[in-house]
């Protein structure tokens, strides 16, 4: 692979889960607590405001698309000021029809189609941390059409529904990521790292061979760079040093293996590049904050 967009999708393994219609009228505001899963929405008509934690508030208009790879807390509101109503998406029951905010009767001031999905990759937490926290795309008709297709497919019960939804979500991600420029002018992160031919080569090796006892010198060799040049170029492109990225990738993989169960600690250690269970346990405890056995028992 030499297409960084395709590699991001292959690494993240997105799967569609849920979508819904949303509308609002009159005075309304809702405050959603952090959710963790990636979520998206497109404005079908009207306008509203969106304030995502840690980001500047933005005004959304018809045709705008928003993707939140990790969905932190956020507030959405109509044109008129209102005290926000709190919603916890982790505990709130899934709606069976359109979600209506504000005045329940009459035509809406704004209509949206939104939803969320999950990433199947054991490295998802690490990879998502290297994506933009908020992707706001304006004027891309492909995205609005794709989200509408997601809504229609979600509501239907046809053969191949899950497969179709997973492919549509992949297309949504690709279109959203296309709006994030790659190259030296892009912010440090996953896409910029993979777009760098030499750094991307080293990143691919880390993900495809996590059990190999990589050293800085070996990783630099895969990138055909000196150790110092590789370190500086990797940190500039990805936003963190190479060995820190490798550790995060290994720990994410270890979490997935521990959650699955059925493997001895020594085998988990070997699969993520550690020569002994004790060495792995020490590294995992330091990185995660609890011993791997305890993490596995917690589910």
PDB file of C-alpha atoms in Angstrom:
ATOM      1  CA  UNK A   1       0.000   0.000   0.000  1.00  0.00           C
ATOM      2  CA  UNK A   2       1.225   3.523  -0.761  1.00  0.00           C
ATOM      3  CA  UNK A   3      -2.088   5.358  -0.328  1.00  0.00           C
ATOM      4  CA  UNK A   4      -2.160   6.820   3.205  1.00  0.00           C
ATOM      5  CA  UNK A   5      -5.944   7.184   3.138  1.00  0.00           C
ATOM      6  CA  UNK A   6      -6.383   3.518   2.320  1.00  0.00           C
ATOM      7  CA  UNK A   7      -3.921   2.606   5.044  1.00  0.00           C
ATOM      8  CA  UNK A   8      -5.780   4.638   7.669  1.00  0.00           C
ATOM      9  CA  UNK A   9      -8.994   2.795   6.816  1.00  0.00           C
ATOM     10  CA  UNK A  10      -7.247  -0.578   6.833  1.00  0.00           C
ATOM     11  CA  UNK A  11      -5.682   0.147  10.224  1.00  0.00           C
ATOM     12  CA  UNK A  12      -8.854   1.486  11.881  1.00  0.00           C
ATOM     13  CA  UNK A  13     -11.274  -1.218  10.597  1.00  0.00           C
ATOM     14  CA  UNK A  14     -14.479   0.892  10.845  1.00  0.00           C
ATOM     15  CA  UNK A  15     -17.848  -0.803  11.357  1.00  0.00           C
ATOM     16  CA  UNK A  16     -21.228   0.942  11.108  1.00  0.00           C
ATOM     17  CA  UNK A  17     -23.473   0.774  14.139  1.00  0.00           C
ATOM     18  CA  UNK A  18     -26.294   3.313  14.235  1.00  0.00           C
ATOM     19  CA  UNK A  19     -27.755   6.394  12.567  1.00  0.00           C
ATOM     20  CA  UNK A  20     -30.760   8.610  13.266  1.00  0.00           C
ATOM     21  CA  UNK A  21     -32.616  11.702  12.165  1.00  0.00           C
ATOM     22  CA  UNK A  22     -32.324  14.782  14.390  1.00  0.00           C
ATOM     23  CA  UNK A  23     -34.296  18.019  14.263  1.00  0.00           C
ATOM     24  CA  UNK A  24     -34.767  21.119  16.378  1.00  0.00           C
ATOM     25  CA  UNK A  25     -37.175  24.045  16.595  1.00  0.00           C
ATOM     26  CA  UNK A  26     -37.478  27.160  18.742  1.00  0.00           C
ATOM     27  CA  UNK A  27     -35.259  27.481  21.802  1.00  0.00           C
ATOM     28  CA  UNK A  28     -33.172  24.373  22.406  1.00  0.00           C
ATOM     29  CA  UNK A  29     -29.739  23.218  23.423  1.00  0.00           C
ATOM     30  CA  UNK A  30     -28.379  19.802  24.362  1.00  0.00           C
ATOM     31  CA  UNK A  31     -25.177  18.917  26.158  1.00  0.00           C
ATOM     32  CA  UNK A  32     -23.818  15.422  25.379  1.00  0.00           C
ATOM     33  CA  UNK A  33     -21.187  13.951  27.682  1.00  0.00           C
ATOM     34  CA  UNK A  34     -18.167  12.276  26.135  1.00  0.00           C
ATOM     35  CA  UNK A  35     -18.954   9.132  24.181  1.00  0.00           C
ATOM     36  CA  UNK A  36     -15.631   7.749  22.953  1.00  0.00           C
ATOM     37  CA  UNK A  37     -16.892   6.147  19.732  1.00  0.00           C
ATOM     38  CA  UNK A  38     -16.544   8.031  16.433  1.00  0.00           C
ATOM     39  CA  UNK A  39     -19.665   9.942  15.433  1.00  0.00           C
ATOM     40  CA  UNK A  40     -20.778  11.977  12.448  1.00  0.00           C
ATOM     41  CA  UNK A  41     -23.596  14.184  11.224  1.00  0.00           C
ATOM     42  CA  UNK A  42     -24.630  16.128   8.163  1.00  0.00           C
ATOM     43  CA  UNK A  43     -26.935  19.158   8.184  1.00  0.00           C
ATOM     44  CA  UNK A  44     -29.784  18.528   5.753  1.00  0.00           C
ATOM     45  CA  UNK A  45     -31.420  21.944   6.157  1.00  0.00           C
ATOM     46  CA  UNK A  46     -31.283  24.964   8.465  1.00  0.00           C
ATOM     47  CA  UNK A  47     -28.538  26.005  10.883  1.00  0.00           C
ATOM     48  CA  UNK A  48     -27.325  25.231  14.401  1.00  0.00           C
ATOM     49  CA  UNK A  49     -24.234  25.727  16.525  1.00  0.00           C
ATOM     50  CA  UNK A  50     -21.760  23.097  17.714  1.00  0.00           C
ATOM     51  CA  UNK A  51     -19.295  23.542  20.566  1.00  0.00           C
ATOM     52  CA  UNK A  52     -16.967  20.553  21.009  1.00  0.00           C
ATOM     53  CA  UNK A  53     -14.858  20.414  24.165  1.00  0.00           C
ATOM     54  CA  UNK A  54     -11.391  21.774  23.463  1.00  0.00           C
ATOM     55  CA  UNK A  55     -12.396  23.273  20.103  1.00  0.00           C
ATOM     56  CA  UNK A  56     -13.733  26.638  18.961  1.00  0.00           C
ATOM     57  CA  UNK A  57     -17.522  26.756  18.559  1.00  0.00           C
ATOM     58  CA  UNK A  58     -18.712  26.576  14.954  1.00  0.00           C
ATOM     59  CA  UNK A  59     -21.944  27.314  13.105  1.00  0.00           C
ATOM     60  CA  UNK A  60     -23.240  24.483  10.939  1.00  0.00           C
ATOM     61  CA  UNK A  61     -25.299  25.080   7.809  1.00  0.00           C
ATOM     62  CA  UNK A  62     -27.004  22.945   5.176  1.00  0.00           C
ATOM     63  CA  UNK A  63     -24.556  20.533   3.562  1.00  0.00           C
ATOM     64  CA  UNK A  64     -21.981  20.722   6.357  1.00  0.00           C
ATOM     65  CA  UNK A  65     -20.451  17.459   7.541  1.00  0.00           C
ATOM     66  CA  UNK A  66     -18.851  16.844  10.944  1.00  0.00           C
ATOM     67  CA  UNK A  67     -16.800  13.854  12.055  1.00  0.00           C
ATOM     68  CA  UNK A  68     -15.610  13.404  15.650  1.00  0.00           C
ATOM     69  CA  UNK A  69     -13.187  10.438  15.716  1.00  0.00           C
ATOM     70  CA  UNK A  70     -13.376  10.094  19.520  1.00  0.00           C
ATOM     71  CA  UNK A  71     -16.523  12.157  20.314  1.00  0.00           C
ATOM     72  CA  UNK A  72     -15.646  14.156  23.422  1.00  0.00           C
ATOM     73  CA  UNK A  73     -18.347  16.131  25.203  1.00  0.00           C
ATOM     74  CA  UNK A  74     -20.138  18.709  23.066  1.00  0.00           C
ATOM     75  CA  UNK A  75     -23.071  21.126  23.059  1.00  0.00           C
ATOM     76  CA  UNK A  76     -25.427  21.624  20.131  1.00  0.00           C
ATOM     77  CA  UNK A  77     -27.968  24.436  20.069  1.00  0.00           C
ATOM     78  CA  UNK A  78     -30.444  26.309  17.920  1.00  0.00           C
ATOM     79  CA  UNK A  79     -30.310  29.969  16.943  1.00  0.00           C
ATOM     80  CA  UNK A  80     -31.987  31.259  20.126  1.00  0.00           C
ATOM     81  CA  UNK A  81     -30.148  31.024  23.477  1.00  0.00           C
ATOM     82  CA  UNK A  82     -31.309  28.217  25.798  1.00  0.00           C
ATOM     83  CA  UNK A  83     -30.051  26.334  28.841  1.00  0.00           C
ATOM     84  CA  UNK A  84     -28.659  23.005  27.587  1.00  0.00           C
ATOM     85  CA  UNK A  85     -30.367  19.741  28.515  1.00  0.00           C
ATOM     86  CA  UNK A  86     -27.847  17.080  29.574  1.00  0.00           C
ATOM     87  CA  UNK A  87     -27.731  13.723  27.791  1.00  0.00           C
ATOM     88  CA  UNK A  88     -25.395  10.807  28.494  1.00  0.00           C
ATOM     89  CA  UNK A  89     -25.116   8.829  25.219  1.00  0.00           C
ATOM     90  CA  UNK A  90     -23.649   5.837  27.066  1.00  0.00           C
ATOM     91  CA  UNK A  91     -26.805   5.313  29.131  1.00  0.00           C
ATOM     92  CA  UNK A  92     -29.596   7.005  27.148  1.00  0.00           C
ATOM     93  CA  UNK A  93     -31.870   4.498  25.363  1.00  0.00           C
ATOM     94  CA  UNK A  94     -31.443   4.333  21.593  1.00  0.00           C
ATOM     95  CA  UNK A  95     -34.247   6.323  19.913  1.00  0.00           C
ATOM     96  CA  UNK A  96     -36.642   4.424  17.688  1.00  0.00           C
ATOM     97  CA  UNK A  97     -37.514   7.430  15.525  1.00  0.00           C
ATOM     98  CA  UNK A  98     -36.314  10.947  14.802  1.00  0.00           C
ATOM     99  CA  UNK A  99     -34.871  12.826  17.774  1.00  0.00           C
ATOM    100  CA  UNK A 100     -36.605  16.189  18.243  1.00  0.00           C
ATOM    101  CA  UNK A 101     -35.129  19.028  20.331  1.00  0.00           C
ATOM    102  CA  UNK A 102     -37.028  22.121  21.453  1.00  0.00           C
ATOM    103  CA  UNK A 103     -40.592  22.628  20.270  1.00  0.00           C
ATOM    104  CA  UNK A 104     -42.114  19.266  19.438  1.00  0.00           C
ATOM    105  CA  UNK A 105     -44.774  20.521  17.031  1.00  0.00           C
ATOM    106  CA  UNK A 106     -44.509  22.418  13.786  1.00  0.00           C
ATOM    107  CA  UNK A 107     -41.790  22.514  11.144  1.00  0.00           C
ATOM    108  CA  UNK A 108     -38.164  22.227  12.345  1.00  0.00           C
ATOM    109  CA  UNK A 109     -35.616  25.015  12.063  1.00  0.00           C
ATOM    110  CA  UNK A 110     -32.843  22.502  11.446  1.00  0.00           C
ATOM    111  CA  UNK A 111     -32.691  18.880  10.292  1.00  0.00           C
ATOM    112  CA  UNK A 112     -29.662  16.628  10.601  1.00  0.00           C
ATOM    113  CA  UNK A 113     -28.768  13.025  10.034  1.00  0.00           C
ATOM    114  CA  UNK A 114     -26.214  11.664  12.455  1.00  0.00           C
ATOM    115  CA  UNK A 115     -24.850   8.465  13.820  1.00  0.00           C
ATOM    116  CA  UNK A 116     -21.897   6.651  15.276  1.00  0.00           C
ATOM    117  CA  UNK A 117     -19.766   3.625  14.517  1.00  0.00           C
ATOM    118  CA  UNK A 118     -16.882   1.721  16.069  1.00  0.00           C
ATOM    119  CA  UNK A 119     -13.316   0.973  15.059  1.00  0.00           C
ATOM    120  CA  UNK A 120     -12.398  -2.714  15.153  1.00  0.00           C
ATOM    121  CA  UNK A 121      -8.647  -2.169  15.382  1.00  0.00           C
ATOM    122  CA  UNK A 122      -6.934  -3.029  18.685  1.00  0.00           C
ATOM    123  CA  UNK A 123      -4.798   0.063  17.978  1.00  0.00           C
ATOM    124  CA  UNK A 124      -7.883   2.286  17.666  1.00  0.00           C
ATOM    125  CA  UNK A 125      -7.228   4.436  20.753  1.00  0.00           C
ATOM    126  CA  UNK A 126      -3.689   5.224  19.639  1.00  0.00           C
ATOM    127  CA  UNK A 127      -4.642   5.808  16.009  1.00  0.00           C
ATOM    128  CA  UNK A 128      -7.630   8.027  16.848  1.00  0.00           C
ATOM    129  CA  UNK A 129      -5.427  10.178  19.086  1.00  0.00           C
ATOM    130  CA  UNK A 130      -3.412  10.970  15.947  1.00  0.00           C
ATOM    131  CA  UNK A 131      -6.423  12.112  13.915  1.00  0.00           C
ATOM    132  CA  UNK A 132      -7.903  15.632  14.067  1.00  0.00           C
ATOM    133  CA  UNK A 133     -10.308  15.851  17.041  1.00  0.00           C
ATOM    134  CA  UNK A 134     -12.893  17.617  14.864  1.00  0.00           C
ATOM    135  CA  UNK A 135     -13.301  17.339  11.112  1.00  0.00           C
ATOM    136  CA  UNK A 136     -15.665  19.967   9.714  1.00  0.00           C
ATOM    137  CA  UNK A 137     -16.212  19.778   5.973  1.00  0.00           C
ATOM    138  CA  UNK A 138     -18.304  22.288   4.046  1.00  0.00           C
ATOM    139  CA  UNK A 139     -19.672  22.023   0.537  1.00  0.00           C
ATOM    140  CA  UNK A 140     -18.802  18.394  -0.277  1.00  0.00           C
ATOM    141  CA  UNK A 141     -21.898  16.848  -1.845  1.00  0.00           C
ATOM    142  CA  UNK A 142     -20.427  13.350  -1.673  1.00  0.00           C
ATOM    143  CA  UNK A 143     -20.565  13.415   2.128  1.00  0.00           C
ATOM    144  CA  UNK A 144     -24.189  14.500   2.336  1.00  0.00           C
ATOM    145  CA  UNK A 145     -25.166  11.814  -0.170  1.00  0.00           C
ATOM    146  CA  UNK A 146     -23.187   9.158   1.704  1.00  0.00           C
ATOM    147  CA  UNK A 147     -24.750  10.014   5.063  1.00  0.00           C
ATOM    148  CA  UNK A 148     -28.223   9.882   3.519  1.00  0.00           C
ATOM    149  CA  UNK A 149     -27.374   6.439   2.142  1.00  0.00           C
ATOM    150  CA  UNK A 150     -26.256   5.374   5.619  1.00  0.00           C
ATOM    151  CA  UNK A 151     -29.609   6.545   7.024  1.00  0.00           C
ATOM    152  CA  UNK A 152     -31.615   4.670   4.401  1.00  0.00           C
ATOM    153  CA  UNK A 153     -29.579   1.485   4.747  1.00  0.00           C
ATOM    154  CA  UNK A 154     -29.773   1.616   8.558  1.00  0.00           C
ATOM    155  CA  UNK A 155     -33.560   1.852   8.424  1.00  0.00           C
ATOM    156  CA  UNK A 156     -33.875  -1.053   5.983  1.00  0.00           C
ATOM    157  CA  UNK A 157     -33.610  -4.747   6.796  1.00  0.00           C
ATOM    158  CA  UNK A 158     -32.155  -6.078   3.594  1.00  0.00           C
ATOM    159  CA  UNK A 159     -29.605  -8.830   2.932  1.00  0.00           C
ATOM    160  CA  UNK A 160     -26.035  -7.579   3.224  1.00  0.00           C
ATOM    161  CA  UNK A 161     -27.075  -4.590   5.349  1.00  0.00           C
ATOM    162  CA  UNK A 162     -24.073  -4.733   7.715  1.00  0.00           C
ATOM    163  CA  UNK A 163     -21.598  -5.147   4.866  1.00  0.00           C
ATOM    164  CA  UNK A 164     -23.089  -2.208   2.963  1.00  0.00           C
ATOM    165  CA  UNK A 165     -23.022  -0.016   6.071  1.00  0.00           C
ATOM    166  CA  UNK A 166     -19.396  -0.858   6.796  1.00  0.00           C
ATOM    167  CA  UNK A 167     -18.422   0.117   3.241  1.00  0.00           C
ATOM    168  CA  UNK A 168     -20.393   3.362   3.435  1.00  0.00           C
ATOM    169  CA  UNK A 169     -18.652   4.286   6.682  1.00  0.00           C
ATOM    170  CA  UNK A 170     -15.283   3.607   5.036  1.00  0.00           C
ATOM    171  CA  UNK A 171     -16.261   6.011   2.255  1.00  0.00           C
ATOM    172  CA  UNK A 172     -17.361   8.618   4.812  1.00  0.00           C
ATOM    173  CA  UNK A 173     -13.973   8.432   6.506  1.00  0.00           C
ATOM    174  CA  UNK A 174     -12.101   8.674   3.235  1.00  0.00           C
ATOM    175  CA  UNK A 175     -14.035  11.754   2.114  1.00  0.00           C
ATOM    176  CA  UNK A 176     -13.583  13.410   5.524  1.00  0.00           C
ATOM    177  CA  UNK A 177      -9.861  12.644   5.598  1.00  0.00           C
ATOM    178  CA  UNK A 178      -9.450  13.953   2.058  1.00  0.00           C
ATOM    179  CA  UNK A 179     -10.458  17.334   3.411  1.00  0.00           C
ATOM    180  CA  UNK A 180      -7.496  17.179   5.801  1.00  0.00           C
ATOM    181  CA  UNK A 181      -4.491  18.077   3.714  1.00  0.00           C
ATOM    182  CA  UNK A 182      -1.442  15.874   3.848  1.00  0.00           C
ATOM    183  CA  UNK A 183       2.149  16.931   3.457  1.00  0.00           C
ATOM    184  CA  UNK A 184       4.359  19.279   5.429  1.00  0.00           C
ATOM    185  CA  UNK A 185       1.609  21.863   5.949  1.00  0.00           C
ATOM    186  CA  UNK A 186      -0.703  19.336   7.650  1.00  0.00           C
ATOM    187  CA  UNK A 187      -0.741  19.061  11.440  1.00  0.00           C
ATOM    188  CA  UNK A 188       1.306  16.195  12.896  1.00  0.00           C
ATOM    189  CA  UNK A 189      -0.624  12.950  13.072  1.00  0.00           C
ATOM    190  CA  UNK A 190      -1.467   9.640  11.496  1.00  0.00           C
ATOM    191  CA  UNK A 191      -2.200  10.852   7.964  1.00  0.00           C
ATOM    192  CA  UNK A 192       0.911  13.004   7.731  1.00  0.00           C
ATOM    193  CA  UNK A 193       3.070  10.173   9.058  1.00  0.00           C
ATOM    194  CA  UNK A 194       1.712   7.647   6.572  1.00  0.00           C
ATOM    195  CA  UNK A 195       1.995  10.182   3.742  1.00  0.00           C
ATOM    196  CA  UNK A 196       5.739  10.431   4.380  1.00  0.00           C
ATOM    197  CA  UNK A 197       7.224   7.593   2.310  1.00  0.00           C
ATOM    198  CA  UNK A 198      10.041   6.843   4.744  1.00  0.00           C
ATOM    199  CA  UNK A 199       8.185   7.341   8.028  1.00  0.00           C
ATOM    200  CA  UNK A 200       5.156   5.495   6.658  1.00  0.00           C
ATOM    201  CA  UNK A 201       7.375   2.516   5.854  1.00  0.00           C
ATOM    202  CA  UNK A 202       8.542   2.336   9.481  1.00  0.00           C
ATOM    203  CA  UNK A 203       4.971   2.687  10.778  1.00  0.00           C
ATOM    204  CA  UNK A 204       3.836  -0.183   8.557  1.00  0.00           C
ATOM    205  CA  UNK A 205       6.583  -2.388   9.939  1.00  0.00           C
ATOM    206  CA  UNK A 206       5.534  -1.583  13.512  1.00  0.00           C
ATOM    207  CA  UNK A 207       1.924  -2.545  12.841  1.00  0.00           C
ATOM    208  CA  UNK A 208       2.585  -5.655  10.772  1.00  0.00           C
ATOM    209  CA  UNK A 209       5.377  -7.058  12.990  1.00  0.00           C
ATOM    210  CA  UNK A 210       4.650  -5.957  16.570  1.00  0.00           C
ATOM    211  CA  UNK A 211       6.370  -9.049  18.015  1.00  0.00           C
ATOM    212  CA  UNK A 212       9.739  -8.136  16.522  1.00  0.00           C
ATOM    213  CA  UNK A 213      12.104  -6.664  19.149  1.00  0.00           C
ATOM    214  CA  UNK A 214      12.505  -3.384  17.305  1.00  0.00           C
ATOM    215  CA  UNK A 215      15.337  -1.009  18.140  1.00  0.00           C
ATOM    216  CA  UNK A 216      15.631   2.595  17.034  1.00  0.00           C
ATOM    217  CA  UNK A 217      18.457   1.600  14.700  1.00  0.00           C
ATOM    218  CA  UNK A 218      16.348  -1.113  13.034  1.00  0.00           C
ATOM    219  CA  UNK A 219      13.375   1.191  12.531  1.00  0.00           C
ATOM    220  CA  UNK A 220      15.634   3.886  11.133  1.00  0.00           C
ATOM    221  CA  UNK A 221      17.042   1.296   8.722  1.00  0.00           C
ATOM    222  CA  UNK A 222      13.549   0.460   7.416  1.00  0.00           C
ATOM    223  CA  UNK A 223      13.167   4.170   6.648  1.00  0.00           C
ATOM    224  CA  UNK A 224      16.652   4.401   5.095  1.00  0.00           C
ATOM    225  CA  UNK A 225      17.588   7.178   7.510  1.00  0.00           C
ATOM    226  CA  UNK A 226      20.160   7.707  10.208  1.00  0.00           C
ATOM    227  CA  UNK A 227      18.923   7.268  13.783  1.00  0.00           C
ATOM    228  CA  UNK A 228      18.923  10.991  14.528  1.00  0.00           C
ATOM    229  CA  UNK A 229      17.288  11.953  11.229  1.00  0.00           C
ATOM    230  CA  UNK A 230      14.678   9.236  11.652  1.00  0.00           C
ATOM    231  CA  UNK A 231      13.852  10.310  15.219  1.00  0.00           C
ATOM    232  CA  UNK A 232      13.450  13.968  14.277  1.00  0.00           C
ATOM    233  CA  UNK A 233      11.473  13.277  11.104  1.00  0.00           C
ATOM    234  CA  UNK A 234       9.150  10.764  12.805  1.00  0.00           C
ATOM    235  CA  UNK A 235       8.430  13.051  15.757  1.00  0.00           C
ATOM    236  CA  UNK A 236       7.783  16.004  13.436  1.00  0.00           C
ATOM    237  CA  UNK A 237       5.413  14.030  11.200  1.00  0.00           C
ATOM    238  CA  UNK A 238       3.535  11.916  13.760  1.00  0.00           C
ATOM    239  CA  UNK A 239       3.674  14.156  16.810  1.00  0.00           C
ATOM    240  CA  UNK A 240       5.442  11.698  19.113  1.00  0.00           C
ATOM    241  CA  UNK A 241       8.794   9.854  19.179  1.00  0.00           C
ATOM    242  CA  UNK A 242       8.976   6.523  17.315  1.00  0.00           C
ATOM    243  CA  UNK A 243       9.526   4.310  20.355  1.00  0.00           C
ATOM    244  CA  UNK A 244       6.611   5.979  22.153  1.00  0.00           C
ATOM    245  CA  UNK A 245       4.426   5.232  19.134  1.00  0.00           C
ATOM    246  CA  UNK A 246       5.643   1.621  19.104  1.00  0.00           C
ATOM    247  CA  UNK A 247       4.897   1.245  22.820  1.00  0.00           C
ATOM    248  CA  UNK A 248       1.395   2.662  22.388  1.00  0.00           C
ATOM    249  CA  UNK A 249       0.718   0.325  19.477  1.00  0.00           C
ATOM    250  CA  UNK A 250       1.930  -2.713  21.415  1.00  0.00           C
ATOM    251  CA  UNK A 251      -0.076  -1.830  24.515  1.00  0.00           C
ATOM    252  CA  UNK A 252      -3.208  -1.322  22.434  1.00  0.00           C
ATOM    253  CA  UNK A 253      -2.703  -4.742  20.873  1.00  0.00           C
ATOM    254  CA  UNK A 254      -2.070  -6.272  24.294  1.00  0.00           C
ATOM    255  CA  UNK A 255      -5.312  -4.811  25.620  1.00  0.00           C
ATOM    256  CA  UNK A 256      -7.215  -6.474  22.809  1.00  0.00           C
ATOM    257  CA  UNK A 257      -5.564  -9.839  23.422  1.00  0.00           C
ATOM    258  CA  UNK A 258      -6.207  -9.630  27.164  1.00  0.00           C
ATOM    259  CA  UNK A 259      -9.868  -8.749  26.617  1.00  0.00           C
ATOM    260  CA  UNK A 260     -10.308 -11.725  24.315  1.00  0.00           C
ATOM    261  CA  UNK A 261      -8.889 -14.121  26.895  1.00  0.00           C
ATOM    262  CA  UNK A 262      -7.672 -17.657  26.261  1.00  0.00           C
ATOM    263  CA  UNK A 263      -3.975 -16.792  26.014  1.00  0.00           C
ATOM    264  CA  UNK A 264      -1.304 -17.327  28.654  1.00  0.00           C
ATOM    265  CA  UNK A 265       0.468 -14.174  29.792  1.00  0.00           C
ATOM    266  CA  UNK A 266       3.725 -15.386  28.242  1.00  0.00           C
ATOM    267  CA  UNK A 267       2.030 -15.746  24.841  1.00  0.00           C
ATOM    268  CA  UNK A 268       0.515 -12.260  25.029  1.00  0.00           C
ATOM    269  CA  UNK A 269       3.964 -10.931  25.943  1.00  0.00           C
ATOM    270  CA  UNK A 270       5.564 -12.703  22.981  1.00  0.00           C
ATOM    271  CA  UNK A 271       2.941 -11.422  20.516  1.00  0.00           C
ATOM    272  CA  UNK A 272       3.624  -7.809  21.477  1.00  0.00           C
ATOM    273  CA  UNK A 273       7.404  -7.998  21.457  1.00  0.00           C
ATOM    274  CA  UNK A 274       8.433  -8.848  25.016  1.00  0.00           C
ATOM    275  CA  UNK A 275      10.793 -11.666  25.915  1.00  0.00           C
ATOM    276  CA  UNK A 276       9.138 -12.584  29.181  1.00  0.00           C
ATOM    277  CA  UNK A 277       5.808 -12.266  30.962  1.00  0.00           C
ATOM    278  CA  UNK A 278       7.411 -10.322  33.817  1.00  0.00           C
ATOM    279  CA  UNK A 279       8.973  -7.724  31.497  1.00  0.00           C
ATOM    280  CA  UNK A 280       5.652  -7.323  29.703  1.00  0.00           C
ATOM    281  CA  UNK A 281       3.734  -7.064  32.987  1.00  0.00           C
ATOM    282  CA  UNK A 282       6.013  -4.277  34.204  1.00  0.00           C
ATOM    283  CA  UNK A 283       5.675  -2.318  30.953  1.00  0.00           C
ATOM    284  CA  UNK A 284       1.901  -2.832  30.777  1.00  0.00           C
ATOM    285  CA  UNK A 285       1.379  -1.789  34.412  1.00  0.00           C
ATOM    286  CA  UNK A 286       3.436   1.359  33.909  1.00  0.00           C
ATOM    287  CA  UNK A 287       1.613   2.295  30.692  1.00  0.00           C
ATOM    288  CA  UNK A 288      -1.979   1.330  31.572  1.00  0.00           C
ATOM    289  CA  UNK A 289      -1.959   1.864  35.330  1.00  0.00           C
ATOM    290  CA  UNK A 290      -2.903  -1.696  36.317  1.00  0.00           C
ATOM    291  CA  UNK A 291      -1.420  -5.167  35.964  1.00  0.00           C
ATOM    292  CA  UNK A 292      -2.361  -7.140  32.843  1.00  0.00           C
ATOM    293  CA  UNK A 293      -4.007  -9.922  34.859  1.00  0.00           C
ATOM    294  CA  UNK A 294      -6.244  -7.446  36.617  1.00  0.00           C
ATOM    295  CA  UNK A 295      -7.032  -5.715  33.330  1.00  0.00           C
ATOM    296  CA  UNK A 296      -8.022  -9.059  31.775  1.00  0.00           C
ATOM    297  CA  UNK A 297     -10.288  -9.963  34.728  1.00  0.00           C
ATOM    298  CA  UNK A 298     -12.002  -6.581  34.476  1.00  0.00           C
ATOM    299  CA  UNK A 299     -13.122  -7.560  30.979  1.00  0.00           C
TER     300      UNK A 299
END
